[in-house]
């Protein structure tokens, strides 16, 4: 094992200051970990021989490299929440990737500056799961929940003179999840060394209880260790200019409280996500003992019966999506560039909110939401004391729920993006009086830890929670689906508003269309795909149009979180019982982040600044000549005319005839003939304002490459997502192409993974070859630590290859 030396390696994520005066230093343990799957006696010992173990960097997901196997975590279950009548064998429910079992991680470091009077903390942003943590052969702690943030005080175990060995044993059980949880140290691990006289870990809470256009009151409560100490706070604006400064020497118990005026405050909002910085120093006897730097936003939030959710005094509806934590081909291992790409895509769609379903989000995701402007619903659990899966959180609820909630709130409460907590998702405890007590108990813990934000639960058993009082006690009644019960819930619940905490669950496969085009639920086809006419949903769910009507017509519906923004690994409904399906079909974008048609459906409503004019399906239907092939257009315009090879198919106008007619322009009787389809949009005065056309493609000719970013950071982690499309000689997409592509990266980058969005593909993401699906796939190119050119070449038999040059800076 190579060892890491803390001394000169200083990393500051948003929370930590550091200084030559030895105040506080932070070491991120990313490289030189040794990993092995399996259980090993004595693996916690310093002298354990791990030479043969694989060297990995953290964040790391041991299971994402596969292979896929239908036997992995095969679950014979009756999914009650999916209204199933009998148990059936479910494959791929947790992704069919080898995440079950035991894995060990070891690394070593030295801390020569650690001495008497210092404190060292070992901090995990998450570890999947059942983490047993050892330092120098001694056990320092245990944490069962894989999504929890946690830390241990390791001061007494440190050897300042020599090497220190961290060993972590993780164990994932079968039947512990309803989706792919990932495996391993999938989030970052850090060591913080500070003085004993210091700010407590996660002990600072910044709020803005008074805000008007002239002034904001910034309230800072901070827990400290030490006597005769005082705190000094400097507040800087987004340009780094000092806008306020204050010293406070009064301490009540362990808490120092400051109220600091910031004049002419710039408010944080999704449209203008302005961030301030608080630099706190702790002094004792004239000496600086600790410092920390915390980003925060000045904003107000309020929820009321007459005005719904108000941000900075303005009623704002949640145009949100739910996201699972995996990043498709990267698995659960956190990568900030991958998260940023997701949010960039969602921003363009007009999305303004994220729900971290159904667990604690990564810190990286929260930082990005602060910076890019997304409201955030931070969730905690998918289960309480009653089980959904045998080895789920029900095993830990009684002992750990409070601790996990406390850490969630304390570690993340300074993020202005978080505007609501969720204590649970569709918990079976919705039934029965004990469940009501648990709901209150959890909500009280959230309130105790954070009196500024309300709490919701995603409730699917709406009738039951009306009867039991469960729904009435929640700050925010969140309904998962059940659009037919919104009115009744509004009527019977006392809050005066309802949130669509989970909506739609419409299913589709990018670029796949099924005929005849009909609204259907729970439909399965032999090819394991779902139709992208966006007419298919699950028995418990609905179409986006059903939600939109409520969102648009009812002031008391305060917004929605669509299930889901991106496809995720596991939960291949409606194909849970049909192998090989191993990832979801719910996404607005596919598993590789490529947009499905539905992206434009939401964009046409949510992005009110930019034009949307999108035609579906593709126009490559050899064999369907003369057959009815409906054409849909998703657009912000109300009216448009469709032409097939120059022949008008008539004008369609949005209307209230059906919910679908309100949000889609649909030409249901179009007969297929190869050539060109063109849509011309008209404004309300009948002027043509925009047009779009797509053409039948000729023979596949070459591979076209388009990068989302051509310049990336030479930081070893940054990613460019390059879309590879099989096109004809004129550049038209060959939407049925399934060519086997091969990837080669040279220069200052490396091939990281590929993904084609096909939920039935068993090709492995990390191998440098993959078939296109509906003519496309995405290649992830990762930067190295050196600047320079990176060249990606994509080739395939019978096609002219594509080459793109990227830059790492
Ligand atoms: C919901 C559940 C989600 C997901 C979704 C699929 O009931 O909360 O986790 O399972 O259904 O439609």
Coordinates of C-alpha atoms in Angstrom, one line a residue, residues 61 63-65 68 92-97 177-182 324-333 563-564 566-572 581-585 590-591 755 758-759 761 763 765:
X61 CA -18.3 1.0 -7.1
X63 CA -20.2 -4.0 -8.9
X64 CA -20.5 -1.8 -11.9
X65 CA -18.0 -3.8 -13.9
X68 CA -24.8 -8.9 -15.5
X92 CA -32.8 -7.3 -12.5
X93 CA -34.7 -5.5 -9.7
X94 CA -31.4 -4.4 -8.2
X95 CA -29.6 -4.2 -11.6
X96 CA -28.4 -7.8 -11.9
X97 CA -24.9 -6.6 -11.1
X177 CA -33.0 -2.8 -2.0
X178 CA -35.6 -2.1 -4.7
X179 CA -33.1 -0.6 -7.1
X180 CA -29.3 -0.8 -7.8
X181 CA -27.7 0.5 -4.6
X182 CA -24.1 0.2 -5.8
X324 CA -31.8 7.8 -8.0
X325 CA -28.2 8.2 -7.0
X326 CA -26.6 6.0 -9.7
X327 CA -25.0 7.6 -12.7
X328 CA -25.8 4.9 -15.2
X329 CA -22.5 3.5 -16.7
X330 CA -20.5 4.9 -13.7
X331 CA -22.7 3.1 -11.3
X332 CA -23.0 4.6 -7.8
X333 CA -19.5 6.1 -7.7
X563 CA -40.5 9.7 -11.8
X564 CA -37.7 10.0 -13.1
X566 CA -33.0 9.7 -16.0
X567 CA -33.2 6.0 -16.3
X568 CA -31.5 4.2 -13.5
X569 CA -30.0 0.7 -12.9
X570 CA -32.6 -1.8 -11.5
X571 CA -36.4 -1.7 -11.3
X572 CA -37.0 -2.6 -15.0
X581 CA -34.0 -6.2 -18.6
X582 CA -31.8 -4.7 -15.9
X583 CA -32.5 -1.0 -15.8
X584 CA -35.5 1.3 -15.7
X585 CA -37.7 2.7 -18.5
X590 CA -32.1 7.2 -21.0
X591 CA -29.5 5.6 -18.8
X755 CA -23.9 3.5 -22.6
X758 CA -30.9 -0.1 -24.0
X759 CA -32.4 -1.6 -20.8
X761 CA -28.3 -4.8 -23.1
X763 CA -22.8 -5.4 -22.7
X765 CA -20.1 -0.3 -19.7

